Amino acid sequence: MSSQEVVVLNVGGVRFVTRASTLQQFPESRLARMLNDDDREFKLVKGEVFVDRDGTLFSYIMDFLRTFQVSLPTDFSDYQRLQREAEFYGLYPLADLLSQDHLLKPKLEILEVRFSLQEMQAFFRIFGSCSTTVETLAEQITVFTGQQSGQSWNSPFPSQKPLVPHPLERPSHHDMVLRCGSDYAGDQFVTRYVSIKPDNRKLINGTNVLGLLLDTLFKDGFRLISTRTVSSEEKVECYTFERTKRPAGLTLTVHQTPGRSEASGAKRTQAQKGK
């Protein structure tokens, strides 16, 4: 069969149209051999090669044959089934990549919120096992400061004077510190308001900020696993959350020399966010 000849495959009822040269990318594979050999798993029916396998998963096989890459969506979970399909077709470089389940398993994230009320101020310290998650949360939070007089802890909203955004304290890539409320700095009465996107409110009350923060974490897939008092004297409460996070899209790449299919040429790229 000419390498430029068009081949129609019917895989489990799903049709794929490709060139013979695409199926021959890995000469040692079963797909390459089936063009010349008589394989009982591949039957010619009305001009189409019928294969009694999963047609949905075969779309990833075709993607791999065409580009030496396979991009898996965020919610993909059939790694073992796709590995079996790769083995069936004799695409062992891809099967080897998919067998590295320790690289593909969802990762457990832990996040801890420490909350303290002291007179007219509330203090927050947030720790996260994943620096990317902490960085994303930090981008959602803004602290506004203003110097006013006559304000109190229960002020319903800032005065008409403009408020100034104040950068969060970031002791490390894995934590952040913020506070809200009122205190005196010299002869000025300083207020601090916290805003958490996408909520547009500027909150001064620490309990309200805590409620909004916890609600934000719940919406982001975290679940509360424990609550404890760290220090009863200083009124420090600790809330611990966890989240099972799957890779946000995965791209597997095999660096292949044309006409060869050694598994030693298989390499896996870093997980990439699918946007």
JSON list of N, CA, C and O in Angstrom, two decimals, residues 2 4 10 16 32 34 59 74 78 83 86 122 125 129-130 176 180 182 184 187 189 213 234 236 245 269:
[
{"chain": "A", "resi": 2, "resn": "SER", "atom": "N", "xyz": [0.53, 2.22, -0.87]},
{"chain": "A", "resi": 2, "resn": "SER", "atom": "CA", "xyz": [1.28, 3.47, -0.94]},
{"chain": "A", "resi": 2, "resn": "SER", "atom": "C", "xyz": [1.12, 4.25, 0.35]},
{"chain": "A", "resi": 2, "resn": "SER", "atom": "O", "xyz": [0.04, 4.27, 0.96]},
{"chain": "A", "resi": 4, "resn": "GLN", "atom": "N", "xyz": [0.86, 7.32, 0.70]},
{"chain": "A", "resi": 4, "resn": "GLN", "atom": "CA", "xyz": [-0.05, 8.44, 0.53]},
{"chain": "A", "resi": 4, "resn": "GLN", "atom": "C", "xyz": [-1.50, 7.99, 0.38]},
{"chain": "A", "resi": 4, "resn": "GLN", "atom": "O", "xyz": [-2.40, 8.83, 0.28]},
{"chain": "A", "resi": 10, "resn": "ASN", "atom": "N", "xyz": [-12.87, 2.06, 10.87]},
{"chain": "A", "resi": 10, "resn": "ASN", "atom": "CA", "xyz": [-14.09, 2.09, 11.65]},
{"chain": "A", "resi": 10, "resn": "ASN", "atom": "C", "xyz": [-13.77, 1.42, 12.98]},
{"chain": "A", "resi": 10, "resn": "ASN", "atom": "O", "xyz": [-13.68, 0.20, 13.07]},
{"chain": "A", "resi": 16, "resn": "PHE", "atom": "N", "xyz": [-12.60, 7.01, 11.14]},
{"chain": "A", "resi": 16, "resn": "PHE", "atom": "CA", "xyz": [-11.40, 7.84, 11.10]},
{"chain": "A", "resi": 16, "resn": "PHE", "atom": "C", "xyz": [-10.81, 7.73, 9.69]},
{"chain": "A", "resi": 16, "resn": "PHE", "atom": "O", "xyz": [-10.70, 6.63, 9.13]},
{"chain": "A", "resi": 32, "resn": "ALA", "atom": "N", "xyz": [0.78, -0.38, 11.91]},
{"chain": "A", "resi": 32, "resn": "ALA", "atom": "CA", "xyz": [1.62, -0.36, 10.71]},
{"chain": "A", "resi": 32, "resn": "ALA", "atom": "C", "xyz": [1.61, -1.71, 10.02]},
{"chain": "A", "resi": 32, "resn": "ALA", "atom": "O", "xyz": [1.51, -1.80, 8.78]},
{"chain": "A", "resi": 34, "resn": "MET", "atom": "N", "xyz": [-0.70, -3.99, 10.11]},
{"chain": "A", "resi": 34, "resn": "MET", "atom": "CA", "xyz": [-2.00, -4.45, 9.61]},
{"chain": "A", "resi": 34, "resn": "MET", "atom": "C", "xyz": [-2.23, -4.02, 8.17]},
{"chain": "A", "resi": 34, "resn": "MET", "atom": "O", "xyz": [-3.09, -4.57, 7.48]},
{"chain": "A", "resi": 59, "resn": "SER", "atom": "N", "xyz": [-9.38, 8.16, 19.27]},
{"chain": "A", "resi": 59, "resn": "SER", "atom": "CA", "xyz": [-9.10, 9.54, 18.84]},
{"chain": "A", "resi": 59, "resn": "SER", "atom": "C", "xyz": [-7.80, 10.05, 19.45]},
{"chain": "A", "resi": 59, "resn": "SER", "atom": "O", "xyz": [-7.05, 10.80, 18.81]},
{"chain": "A", "resi": 74, "resn": "THR", "atom": "N", "xyz": [-8.80, 18.04, 31.25]},
{"chain": "A", "resi": 74, "resn": "THR", "atom": "CA", "xyz": [-8.69, 18.14, 32.71]},
{"chain": "A", "resi": 74, "resn": "THR", "atom": "C", "xyz": [-9.43, 17.01, 33.42]},
{"chain": "A", "resi": 74, "resn": "THR", "atom": "O", "xyz": [-8.95, 16.47, 34.41]},
{"chain": "A", "resi": 78, "resn": "ASP", "atom": "N", "xyz": [-9.43, 7.93, 32.28]},
{"chain": "A", "resi": 78, "resn": "ASP", "atom": "CA", "xyz": [-9.27, 6.57, 31.75]},
{"chain": "A", "resi": 78, "resn": "ASP", "atom": "C", "xyz": [-7.83, 6.26, 31.34]},
{"chain": "A", "resi": 78, "resn": "ASP", "atom": "O", "xyz": [-7.57, 5.76, 30.24]},
{"chain": "A", "resi": 83, "resn": "GLN", "atom": "N", "xyz": [-4.02, 3.17, 28.22]},
{"chain": "A", "resi": 83, "resn": "GLN", "atom": "CA", "xyz": [-2.77, 2.39, 28.20]},
{"chain": "A", "resi": 83, "resn": "GLN", "atom": "C", "xyz": [-3.00, 1.03, 27.54]},
{"chain": "A", "resi": 83, "resn": "GLN", "atom": "O", "xyz": [-2.18, 0.57, 26.73]},
{"chain": "A", "resi": 86, "resn": "ALA", "atom": "N", "xyz": [-3.22, 1.48, 23.84]},
{"chain": "A", "resi": 86, "resn": "ALA", "atom": "CA", "xyz": [-1.90, 1.71, 23.26]},
{"chain": "A", "resi": 86, "resn": "ALA", "atom": "C", "xyz": [-1.13, 0.39, 23.14]},
{"chain": "A", "resi": 86, "resn": "ALA", "atom": "O", "xyz": [-0.45, 0.14, 22.14]},
{"chain": "A", "resi": 122, "resn": "ALA", "atom": "N", "xyz": [-8.75, 42.05, 63.20]},
{"chain": "A", "resi": 122, "resn": "ALA", "atom": "CA", "xyz": [-8.73, 40.61, 62.94]},
{"chain": "A", "resi": 122, "resn": "ALA", "atom": "C", "xyz": [-7.50, 40.30, 62.09]},
{"chain": "A", "resi": 122, "resn": "ALA", "atom": "O", "xyz": [-7.18, 41.03, 61.15]},
{"chain": "A", "resi": 125, "resn": "ARG", "atom": "N", "xyz": [-3.69, 34.38, 58.74]},
{"chain": "A", "resi": 125, "resn": "ARG", "atom": "CA", "xyz": [-2.50, 33.83, 58.13]},
{"chain": "A", "resi": 125, "resn": "ARG", "atom": "C", "xyz": [-2.92, 32.56, 57.39]},
{"chain": "A", "resi": 125, "resn": "ARG", "atom": "O", "xyz": [-3.52, 31.67, 57.97]},
{"chain": "A", "resi": 129, "resn": "SER", "atom": "N", "xyz": [-0.05, 24.02, 50.88]},
{"chain": "A", "resi": 129, "resn": "SER", "atom": "CA", "xyz": [0.98, 23.09, 50.43]},
{"chain": "A", "resi": 129, "resn": "SER", "atom": "C", "xyz": [1.37, 23.34, 48.97]},
{"chain": "A", "resi": 129, "resn": "SER", "atom": "O", "xyz": [2.47, 22.98, 48.55]},
{"chain": "A", "resi": 130, "resn": "CYS", "atom": "N", "xyz": [0.47, 23.95, 48.20]},
{"chain": "A", "resi": 130, "resn": "CYS", "atom": "CA", "xyz": [0.73, 24.26, 46.79]},
{"chain": "A", "resi": 130, "resn": "CYS", "atom": "C", "xyz": [0.91, 25.77, 46.63]},
{"chain": "A", "resi": 130, "resn": "CYS", "atom": "O", "xyz": [-0.01, 26.55, 46.88]},
{"chain": "A", "resi": 176, "resn": "MET", "atom": "N", "xyz": [0.51, 33.70, 53.29]},
{"chain": "A", "resi": 176, "resn": "MET", "atom": "CA", "xyz": [0.25, 35.14, 53.21]},
{"chain": "A", "resi": 176, "resn": "MET", "atom": "C", "xyz": [-0.35, 35.60, 54.53]},
{"chain": "A", "resi": 176, "resn": "MET", "atom": "O", "xyz": [-0.92, 34.79, 55.29]},
{"chain": "A", "resi": 180, "resn": "CYS", "atom": "N", "xyz": [-7.68, 43.10, 59.02]},
{"chain": "A", "resi": 180, "resn": "CYS", "atom": "CA", "xyz": [-8.71, 44.10, 58.78]},
{"chain": "A", "resi": 180, "resn": "CYS", "atom": "C", "xyz": [-9.15, 44.67, 60.12]},
{"chain": "A", "resi": 180, "resn": "CYS", "atom": "O", "xyz": [-8.79, 44.15, 61.18]},
{"chain": "A", "resi": 182, "resn": "SER", "atom": "N", "xyz": [-9.75, 48.26, 62.70]},
{"chain": "A", "resi": 182, "resn": "SER", "atom": "CA", "xyz": [-9.35, 49.64, 62.97]},
{"chain": "A", "resi": 182, "resn": "SER", "atom": "C", "xyz": [-8.33, 49.68, 64.09]},
{"chain": "A", "resi": 182, "resn": "SER", "atom": "O", "xyz": [-8.38, 48.89, 65.03]},
{"chain": "A", "resi": 184, "resn": "TYR", "atom": "N", "xyz": [-5.24, 52.76, 65.97]},
{"chain": "A", "resi": 184, "resn": "TYR", "atom": "CA", "xyz": [-4.63, 54.08, 65.93]},
{"chain": "A", "resi": 184, "resn": "TYR", "atom": "C", "xyz": [-3.17, 53.96, 65.54]},
{"chain": "A", "resi": 184, "resn": "TYR", "atom": "O", "xyz": [-2.44, 53.10, 66.02]},
{"chain": "A", "resi": 187, "resn": "ASP", "atom": "N", "xyz": [-1.67, 59.77, 65.65]},
{"chain": "A", "resi": 187, "resn": "ASP", "atom": "CA", "xyz": [-2.91, 60.50, 65.93]},
{"chain": "A", "resi": 187, "resn": "ASP", "atom": "C", "xyz": [-3.96, 60.23, 64.86]},
{"chain": "A", "resi": 187, "resn": "ASP", "atom": "O", "xyz": [-4.97, 60.90, 64.79]},
{"chain": "A", "resi": 189, "resn": "PHE", "atom": "N", "xyz": [-6.64, 57.54, 62.88]},
{"chain": "A", "resi": 189, "resn": "PHE", "atom": "CA", "xyz": [-7.45, 56.34, 63.04]},
{"chain": "A", "resi": 189, "resn": "PHE", "atom": "C", "xyz": [-7.41, 55.60, 61.71]},
{"chain": "A", "resi": 189, "resn": "PHE", "atom": "O", "xyz": [-7.97, 56.05, 60.70]},
{"chain": "A", "resi": 213, "resn": "LEU", "atom": "N", "xyz": [-14.06, 34.30, 53.07]},
{"chain": "A", "resi": 213, "resn": "LEU", "atom": "CA", "xyz": [-12.88, 33.53, 52.70]},
{"chain": "A", "resi": 213, "resn": "LEU", "atom": "C", "xyz": [-13.19, 32.03, 52.66]},
{"chain": "A", "resi": 213, "resn": "LEU", "atom": "O", "xyz": [-12.81, 31.33, 51.71]},
{"chain": "A", "resi": 234, "resn": "GLU", "atom": "N", "xyz": [-4.80, 33.88, 73.06]},
{"chain": "A", "resi": 234, "resn": "GLU", "atom": "CA", "xyz": [-4.75, 34.86, 71.97]},
{"chain": "A", "resi": 234, "resn": "GLU", "atom": "C", "xyz": [-5.94, 34.73, 71.02]},
{"chain": "A", "resi": 234, "resn": "GLU", "atom": "O", "xyz": [-6.03, 35.45, 70.03]},
{"chain": "A", "resi": 236, "resn": "VAL", "atom": "N", "xyz": [-6.80, 32.33, 68.86]},
{"chain": "A", "resi": 236, "resn": "VAL", "atom": "CA", "xyz": [-6.39, 31.93, 67.51]},
{"chain": "A", "resi": 236, "resn": "VAL", "atom": "C", "xyz": [-7.09, 30.63, 67.14]},
{"chain": "A", "resi": 236, "resn": "VAL", "atom": "O", "xyz": [-6.91, 29.61, 67.80]},
{"chain": "A", "resi": 245, "resn": "LYS", "atom": "N", "xyz": [-6.76, 17.58, 43.70]},
{"chain": "A", "resi": 245, "resn": "LYS", "atom": "CA", "xyz": [-6.65, 18.34, 42.46]},
{"chain": "A", "resi": 245, "resn": "LYS", "atom": "C", "xyz": [-6.07, 17.48, 41.35]},
{"chain": "A", "resi": 245, "resn": "LYS", "atom": "O", "xyz": [-4.99, 16.93, 41.48]},
{"chain": "A", "resi": 269, "resn": "THR", "atom": "N", "xyz": [6.30, 15.30, 28.87]},
{"chain": "A", "resi": 269, "resn": "THR", "atom": "CA", "xyz": [6.42, 16.71, 29.13]},
{"chain": "A", "resi": 269, "resn": "THR", "atom": "C", "xyz": [5.77, 17.04, 30.47]},
{"chain": "A", "resi": 269, "resn": "THR", "atom": "O", "xyz": [5.01, 16.25, 31.03]}
]
